[in-house]
Every structure is written in structure tokens, then in C-alpha cells.
Tab-separated table of C-alpha atoms and ligand atoms in Angstrom:
chain	number	residue	atom	x	y	z
A	52	MET	CA	0.670	16.540	12.455
A	53	ALA	CA	0.201	12.824	13.000
A	54	THR	CA	-0.112	13.133	16.801
A	55	SER	CA	-3.615	13.492	18.254
A	56	SER	CA	-4.690	16.792	19.814
A	57	ALA	CA	-5.142	14.932	23.127
A	58	SER	CA	-1.359	14.663	23.514
A	59	VAL	CA	-0.337	17.930	21.777
A	60	ASN	CA	-0.742	21.462	23.062
A	61	LEU	CA	-2.001	23.200	19.920
A	62	GLU	CA	-0.467	26.506	21.159
A	63	ASP	CA	2.938	24.896	20.669
A	64	VAL	CA	2.264	23.872	17.057
A	65	PRO	CA	3.801	26.374	14.587
A	66	SER	CA	1.126	28.524	12.847
A	67	VAL	CA	2.334	27.454	9.431
A	68	ASP	CA	1.683	23.781	10.307
A	69	LEU	CA	-1.757	24.585	11.746
A	70	MET	CA	-2.675	26.573	8.635
A	71	SER	CA	-1.545	23.896	6.199
A	72	GLU	CA	-3.453	21.218	8.161
A	73	LEU	CA	-6.547	23.455	8.145
A	74	LEU	CA	-6.247	24.013	4.388
A	75	ARG	CA	-5.754	20.281	3.842
A	76	ARG	CA	-8.924	19.501	5.821
A	77	MET	CA	-10.916	22.146	3.939
A	78	LYS	CA	-9.766	20.701	0.600
A	79	CYS	CA	-10.569	17.173	1.835
A	80	SER	CA	-14.106	18.059	2.927
A	81	SER	CA	-15.119	18.491	-0.737
A	82	LYS	CA	-13.675	15.116	-1.814
A	83	PRO	CA	-15.913	12.046	-2.172
A	84	ASP	CA	-15.377	9.145	0.233
A	85	LYS	CA	-13.536	6.223	-1.397
A	86	ARG	CA	-12.739	2.705	-0.264
A	87	LEU	CA	-10.074	1.278	-2.534
A	88	ILE	CA	-8.067	-1.904	-2.823
A	89	LEU	CA	-4.768	-2.064	-4.726
A	90	VAL	CA	-3.913	-5.561	-5.877
A	91	GLY	CA	-0.965	-6.736	-7.947
A	92	PRO	CA	2.203	-8.822	-7.764
A	93	PRO	CA	5.345	-7.668	-5.912
A	94	GLY	CA	6.904	-4.685	-7.688
A	95	SER	CA	3.818	-3.857	-9.750
A	96	GLY	CA	3.764	-0.284	-8.396
A	97	LYS	CA	1.117	-0.355	-5.630
A	98	GLY	CA	3.391	1.410	-3.137
A	99	THR	CA	4.477	3.946	-5.775
A	100	GLN	CA	0.932	5.018	-6.698
A	101	SER	CA	-0.596	4.867	-3.180
A	102	PRO	CA	0.828	8.174	-1.817
A	103	ILE	CA	-0.448	10.026	-4.915
A	104	ILE	CA	-3.993	8.617	-4.541
A	105	LYS	CA	-3.862	9.228	-0.787
A	106	ASP	CA	-3.107	12.935	-1.293
A	107	ASP	CA	-5.589	13.366	-4.164
A	108	TYR	CA	-8.514	11.872	-2.223
A	109	CYS	CA	-7.526	12.406	1.447
A	110	LEU	CA	-7.626	8.702	2.259
A	111	CYS	CA	-5.603	6.688	4.737
A	112	HIS	CA	-3.016	4.342	3.220
A	113	LEU	CA	-2.845	0.965	4.925
A	114	ALA	CA	-0.042	-1.244	3.604
A	115	THR	CA	-0.003	-4.565	5.437
A	116	GLY	CA	3.582	-5.265	4.298
A	117	ASP	CA	4.808	-1.988	5.884
A	118	MET	CA	2.806	-2.648	9.058
A	119	LEU	CA	4.226	-6.167	9.360
A	120	ARG	CA	7.813	-4.981	8.697
A	121	ALA	CA	7.390	-2.359	11.461
A	122	ALA	CA	6.184	-5.112	13.828
A	123	VAL	CA	9.150	-7.324	12.866
A	124	ALA	CA	11.616	-4.443	13.456
A	125	ALA	CA	10.021	-3.687	16.852
A	126	LYS	CA	10.066	-7.433	17.718
A	127	THR	CA	6.425	-7.280	18.869
A	128	PRO	CA	4.600	-10.641	19.377
A	129	LEU	CA	2.922	-10.045	15.978
A	130	GLY	CA	6.301	-9.344	14.349
A	131	VAL	CA	7.867	-12.486	15.843
A	132	LYS	CA	4.996	-14.588	14.412
A	133	ALA	CA	5.168	-12.917	10.961
A	134	LYS	CA	8.948	-12.845	10.405
A	135	GLU	CA	9.565	-16.420	9.268
A	136	ALA	CA	6.854	-16.402	6.568
A	137	MET	CA	7.909	-12.947	5.317
A	138	ASP	CA	11.582	-13.888	5.023
A	139	LYS	CA	10.592	-16.876	2.895
A	140	GLY	CA	8.215	-14.832	0.691
A	141	GLU	CA	5.157	-16.708	1.989
A	142	LEU	CA	1.954	-15.141	3.278
A	143	VAL	CA	1.473	-14.680	7.008
A	144	SER	CA	-1.710	-16.103	8.540
A	145	ASP	CA	-5.091	-14.568	7.677
A	146	ASP	CA	-5.935	-14.021	11.360
A	147	LEU	CA	-2.864	-11.841	11.944
A	148	VAL	CA	-3.429	-9.497	9.003
A	149	VAL	CA	-7.205	-9.298	9.415
A	150	GLY	CA	-6.590	-8.238	13.043
A	151	ILE	CA	-4.211	-5.415	12.089
A	152	ILE	CA	-6.531	-4.088	9.358
A	153	ASP	CA	-9.599	-4.219	11.630
A	154	GLU	CA	-7.707	-2.118	14.191
A	155	ALA	CA	-6.198	0.304	11.658
A	156	LEU	CA	-9.541	1.091	9.974
A	157	LYS	CA	-10.703	2.683	13.245
A	158	LYS	CA	-8.150	5.521	12.844
A	159	PRO	CA	-9.641	9.027	12.318
A	160	SER	CA	-7.490	9.414	9.185
A	161	CYS	CA	-9.542	6.593	7.580
A	162	GLN	CA	-12.791	8.543	8.037
A	163	LYS	CA	-13.012	9.560	4.345
A	164	GLY	CA	-12.063	6.093	3.173
A	165	PHE	CA	-8.944	4.057	2.637
A	166	ILE	CA	-6.405	2.569	0.272
A	167	LEU	CA	-5.660	-1.039	1.139
A	168	ASP	CA	-2.251	-1.857	-0.354
A	169	GLY	CA	-1.391	-5.564	-0.124
A	170	PHE	CA	-4.669	-6.551	1.556
A	171	PRO	CA	-6.757	-8.671	1.020
A	172	ARG	CA	-4.360	-11.272	-0.355
A	173	THR	CA	-6.571	-14.345	0.067
A	174	VAL	CA	-10.279	-14.915	-0.520
A	175	VAL	CA	-10.716	-15.500	3.234
A	176	GLN	CA	-9.234	-12.022	3.887
A	177	ALA	CA	-11.589	-10.513	1.274
A	178	GLN	CA	-14.615	-12.144	2.927
A	179	LYS	CA	-13.533	-10.930	6.377
A	180	LEU	CA	-13.069	-7.405	5.013
A	181	ASP	CA	-16.594	-7.460	3.552
A	182	GLU	CA	-17.920	-8.547	6.965
A	183	MET	CA	-16.020	-5.729	8.721
A	184	LEU	CA	-17.370	-3.127	6.295
A	185	GLU	CA	-20.923	-4.490	6.343
A	186	LYS	CA	-21.025	-3.864	10.096
A	187	LYS	CA	-20.343	-0.173	9.328
A	188	GLY	CA	-22.830	-0.093	6.429
A	189	ALA	CA	-19.951	0.359	3.971
A	190	LYS	CA	-18.456	-1.553	1.034
A	191	VAL	CA	-15.395	-1.546	-1.232
A	192	ASP	CA	-15.865	0.952	-4.103
A	193	LYS	CA	-13.092	-0.063	-6.483
A	194	VAL	CA	-10.304	-2.614	-6.851
A	195	LEU	CA	-7.323	-1.413	-8.895
A	196	ASN	CA	-5.653	-4.410	-10.497
A	197	PHE	CA	-1.971	-3.655	-11.272
A	198	ALA	CA	-1.757	-6.128	-14.152
A	199	ILE	CA	1.798	-6.825	-15.317
A	200	ASP	CA	3.911	-9.623	-16.758
A	201	ASP	CA	6.097	-11.487	-14.209
A	202	ALA	CA	9.172	-11.058	-16.439
A	203	ILE	CA	9.316	-7.289	-15.739
A	204	LEU	CA	9.270	-7.642	-11.975
A	205	GLU	CA	12.739	-8.962	-11.116
A	206	GLU	CA	14.474	-5.802	-12.339
A	207	ARG	CA	11.993	-3.611	-10.440
A	208	ILE	CA	12.339	-5.562	-7.198
A	209	THR	CA	16.132	-6.004	-7.121
A	210	GLY	CA	16.704	-2.312	-8.017
A	211	ARG	CA	14.391	-0.929	-5.324
A	212	TRP	CA	15.795	1.170	-2.444
A	213	ILE	CA	13.677	2.446	0.447
A	214	HIS	CA	13.837	5.233	3.015
A	215	PRO	CA	12.513	3.261	5.998
A	216	SER	CA	11.039	6.019	8.165
A	217	SER	CA	9.052	7.781	5.393
A	218	GLY	CA	8.442	4.787	3.095
A	219	ARG	CA	9.796	6.765	0.110
A	220	THR	CA	10.761	4.362	-2.647
A	221	TYR	CA	13.514	4.741	-5.236
A	222	HIS	CA	14.851	2.616	-8.054
A	223	THR	CA	18.446	2.573	-9.301
A	224	LYS	CA	17.232	2.801	-12.916
A	225	PHE	CA	13.604	3.992	-12.962
A	226	ALA	CA	13.526	6.475	-10.053
A	227	PRO	CA	17.101	7.115	-8.833
A	228	PRO	CA	17.756	9.318	-5.794
A	229	LYS	CA	19.803	12.507	-6.373
A	230	VAL	CA	22.732	10.916	-4.505
A	231	LEU	CA	23.173	7.139	-4.706
A	232	GLY	CA	22.013	5.385	-1.498
A	233	VAL	CA	20.736	8.595	0.141
A	234	ASP	CA	17.157	9.884	0.690
A	235	ASP	CA	16.491	13.097	-1.301
A	236	VAL	CA	14.534	14.779	1.519
A	237	THR	CA	16.360	13.876	4.738
A	238	GLY	CA	19.820	12.853	3.493
A	239	GLU	CA	19.444	9.622	5.520
A	240	PRO	CA	20.674	6.269	4.155
A	241	LEU	CA	18.416	4.107	1.988
A	242	ILE	CA	18.025	0.364	2.557
A	243	GLN	CA	17.066	-2.691	0.517
A	244	ARG	CA	14.323	-5.023	1.787
A	245	LYS	CA	15.451	-8.467	2.930
A	246	ASP	CA	12.847	-10.146	0.676
A	247	ASP	CA	13.825	-8.123	-2.414
A	248	THR	CA	16.039	-10.821	-3.912
A	249	ALA	CA	15.480	-12.807	-7.116
A	250	THR	CA	15.171	-16.044	-5.091
A	251	VAL	CA	12.557	-14.801	-2.601
A	252	LEU	CA	10.702	-13.049	-5.432
A	253	LYS	CA	9.975	-16.493	-6.943
A	254	SER	CA	8.091	-17.555	-3.771
A	255	ARG	CA	6.309	-14.195	-3.556
A	256	LEU	CA	5.108	-14.549	-7.158
A	257	GLU	CA	4.010	-18.118	-6.504
A	258	ALA	CA	1.958	-16.935	-3.510
A	259	PHE	CA	0.478	-14.152	-5.652
A	260	HIS	CA	-0.660	-16.450	-8.472
A	261	LYS	CA	-1.963	-19.170	-6.176
A	262	GLN	CA	-3.532	-17.224	-3.320
A	263	THR	CA	-4.105	-13.633	-4.486
A	264	GLU	CA	-5.295	-13.973	-8.101
A	265	PRO	CA	-8.532	-15.615	-6.834
A	266	VAL	CA	-9.142	-12.361	-4.923
A	267	ILE	CA	-9.283	-10.528	-8.278
A	268	ASP	CA	-11.927	-13.048	-9.464
A	269	TYR	CA	-13.838	-12.540	-6.201
A	270	TYR	CA	-14.135	-8.784	-6.846
A	271	SER	CA	-14.621	-9.180	-10.629
A	272	LYS	CA	-17.873	-10.992	-9.853
A	273	LYS	CA	-18.977	-7.862	-7.987
A	274	GLY	CA	-18.120	-5.741	-11.060
A	275	ILE	CA	-15.709	-3.391	-9.267
A	276	VAL	CA	-12.295	-4.327	-10.745
A	277	ALA	CA	-10.428	-1.819	-12.936
A	278	ASN	CA	-7.473	-3.277	-14.831
A	279	LEU	CA	-4.392	-1.051	-15.137
A	280	HIS	CA	-1.431	-1.374	-17.505
A	281	ALA	CA	1.144	-1.501	-14.718
A	282	GLU	CA	4.038	-2.101	-17.131
A	283	LYS	CA	3.794	1.521	-18.325
A	284	PRO	CA	6.028	4.288	-16.836
A	285	PRO	CA	4.876	5.556	-13.394
A	286	LYS	CA	3.331	8.820	-14.658
A	287	GLU	CA	1.244	6.983	-17.262
A	288	VAL	CA	0.012	4.572	-14.585
A	289	THR	CA	-0.954	7.593	-12.443
A	290	THR	CA	-2.983	8.997	-15.358
A	291	GLU	CA	-4.810	5.657	-15.734
A	292	VAL	CA	-5.539	5.572	-11.989
A	293	GLN	CA	-6.894	9.122	-12.044
A	294	LYS	CA	-9.144	8.296	-15.001
A	295	VAL	CA	-10.555	5.226	-13.238
A	296	LEU	CA	-11.167	7.078	-9.982
A	297	SER	CA	-12.871	10.066	-11.577
A	298	SER	CA	-15.351	7.934	-13.542
B	339	LIG	P1	4.339	-6.221	0.694
B	339	LIG	O1	5.188	-5.258	1.402
B	339	LIG	O2	2.896	-5.894	0.517
B	339	LIG	O3	5.038	-6.540	-0.694
B	339	LIG	P2	4.450	-6.836	-2.140
B	339	LIG	O4	3.001	-7.006	-2.340
B	339	LIG	O5	5.284	-7.992	-2.544
B	339	LIG	O6	4.608	-5.537	-2.874
B	339	LIG	P3	5.870	-4.647	-3.010
B	339	LIG	O7	5.929	-3.659	-1.900
B	339	LIG	O8	7.098	-5.489	-3.216
B	339	LIG	O9	5.580	-4.002	-4.441
B	339	LIG	P4	4.791	-2.692	-4.896
B	339	LIG	O10	3.696	-3.133	-5.827
B	339	LIG	O11	4.386	-1.805	-3.751
B	339	LIG	O12	5.938	-2.024	-5.774
B	339	LIG	P5	6.618	-0.580	-5.683
B	339	LIG	O13	5.603	0.489	-5.930
B	339	LIG	O14	7.461	-0.444	-4.442
B	339	LIG	O15	4.388	-7.653	1.425
B	339	LIG	C1	5.580	-8.195	1.898
B	339	LIG	C2	5.292	-9.492	2.659
B	339	LIG	O16	4.427	-9.227	3.792
B	339	LIG	C3	4.548	-10.581	1.873
B	339	LIG	O17	5.432	-11.366	1.105
B	339	LIG	C4	3.876	-11.374	3.026
B	339	LIG	O18	4.795	-12.243	3.663
B	339	LIG	C5	3.494	-10.293	4.017
B	339	LIG	N1	2.127	-9.776	3.810
B	339	LIG	C6	1.791	-8.484	3.470
B	339	LIG	N2	0.465	-8.351	3.371
B	339	LIG	C7	-0.067	-9.584	3.637
B	339	LIG	C8	-1.395	-10.091	3.671
B	339	LIG	N3	-2.453	-9.305	3.397
B	339	LIG	N4	-1.574	-11.396	3.981
B	339	LIG	C9	-0.527	-12.212	4.255
B	339	LIG	N5	0.760	-11.802	4.237
B	339	LIG	C10	0.991	-10.490	3.928
B	339	LIG	O19	7.571	-0.667	-6.963
B	339	LIG	C11	8.687	-1.528	-6.990
B	339	LIG	C12	9.891	-0.818	-7.645
B	339	LIG	O20	9.591	-0.524	-9.013
B	339	LIG	C13	10.245	0.523	-6.982
B	339	LIG	O21	11.637	0.636	-6.914
B	339	LIG	C14	9.634	1.596	-7.912
B	339	LIG	O22	10.410	2.766	-7.933
B	339	LIG	C15	9.642	0.887	-9.272
B	339	LIG	N6	8.441	1.196	-10.056
B	339	LIG	C16	7.163	1.321	-9.586
B	339	LIG	N7	6.320	1.598	-10.610
B	339	LIG	C17	7.068	1.591	-11.736
B	339	LIG	C18	6.777	1.786	-13.136
B	339	LIG	N8	5.514	2.019	-13.533
B	339	LIG	N9	7.806	1.716	-14.024
B	339	LIG	C19	9.082	1.468	-13.606
B	339	LIG	N10	9.416	1.293	-12.297
B	339	LIG	C20	8.431	1.349	-11.379
């Protein structure tokens, strides 16, 4: 049901899909609006927890890494500009990512709030986000800091497998698919990300410590950072997230 009603004849949509969308919207109408940021180093579990929070609170999930990879795959002008930095594990320019977030926040699915996964990654991006929200009379409610020791991340990153079209993530050890290399739901092949190597991870971690950790300080001063124990197993991290978001 991702397509807008302007381009879909609702009479052609199966009743079961219409009903489940209706039920989803009814459930969502009682949920509070939330504007969340997920920050943490590569492999800390942001992408694993995001779909759970998204469903619990009916928010849109905007992952700048996924958006940029889609642009690279489609060879759009944005993708061509972003590819070199991404392959090297460096950050792409603030202007490019601020532009894609500004555009994405206008989507109707972001009406009840959003989860920003991988954005903002620099203080400049955080300031621009504040400006964007101020214009709408809104502000960030909570920043979830996926705190974790660097030493744990190499195993998580090099063992990750992804189903590209759905974004479902697996791990050879921590979250294996039923059949090795194959998506549980569609049976389609899984892939590994080009930047998920031990060598590129070093640059990604360097960028995180140098450019993104100051973002955590920026939001700490506003008193909205919640620190998570991201080294715990996924279900325990989910419980921590739920506790933070219900308080
Ligand atoms: P991006 O795609 O955002 O990558 P990232 O931040 O490096 O984060 P990851 O997706 O690698 O990690 P994750 O925290 O989502 O981990 P996951 O849940 O999958 O960015 C890629 C690139 O795009 C950047 O390098 C940059 O070039 C560019 N970019 C993006 N945004 C930008 C911005 N704002 N500005 C500038 N440039 C930008 O988990 C990892 C693995 O561990 C999985 O296999 C999972 O199954 C497993 N796992 C997860 N949780 C646990 C757990 N608790 N215990 C055990 N295993 C776990």
C-alpha cells in the first residue's frame, strides 16, 4: 500500500489489504507523535531496531545510507556524487544529505513523526535539521544513542547479509536466515554491502568518532539523549528502547 491513491484505483485493491491498512491507521491514530534520531557507529543496531520502532509508533523510517545506496544503484546525479565517499567509508557532503531529508520529511507517512537513522551525522546537519523543524513549529523529541565498544563491531559488520529490496538484515551468527544466503520471506538472494569490510569499517569508525560523536554532545546539551546498551542481544536492546520511548 505504498502507492498514493491518486495513482491507484481503490476498487482494484484487495479487500484484505484495504482492511489491514484501515486497521493500521486506526491503531496509529491513538499513538503519540514522535520525532526520533538514532545515532551510533556502523553495526550498532540502528537498522535492526528501526523497523520495530516504526511499527510500534507508526512513524516513517528515513535511513540516509539506504537512500544514498538506492541513488548510487540508480546512477542518479545524487548517487554519482555520493558513490566515491561511500565506497571509502567517508561521509558525503552535508548539502546532499540535508537536501534528501528535507524532501523526504514532506511524505504523508512522516505525518506522525519520524525515525532518522544515520542522520544527522555532523553538527552542521543537526543545526540544519533544527532549522527545518523550527519552520514547522516542531522539534526533535529524543535521540537514542546506540553506545557500544568499537571492538564488537567488526564481527557484526562482516557477518551482515541484506535483502536489498526490503532492507531485511541478517547475520551469519546472530540472526541467520533459514537457508544460507536466501531471504526468509521472498526466497530471493541476499547480498553483502560493498562497505562492509574490515578495512572500510576503520574509515567509517574514524568518521563516526570525529564527525558524529559531537552530534551526541549537541543533543546532550538539550537534555534529550537516551543512552542504550547496544552491545546487548537485539531483544534486550528492543526492551531498552521501548522503556525509553514510553517514559
Ligand atoms: P549507513 O547505511 O547509515 O551505515 P552505518 O551508519 O555505518 O550503519 P550500518 O547500517 O552499517 O549499521 P546499523 O547500526 O544500522 O547496524 P545493523 O542494525 O544493520 O551509511 C553508509 C554510508 O552512507 C556512510 O558511510 C556515508 O558514506 C553515507 N551516509 C549515510 N548517511 C550520511 C549522512 N547523514 N551524512 C553523510 N554521509 C552519510 O546491524 C549490523 C549487524 O549486526 C546486522 O547483521 C545485525 O543482524 C547485527 N546486529 C544488530 N543488532 C545486534 C545485537 N544487538 N546483537 C548482535 N547482533 C546484532
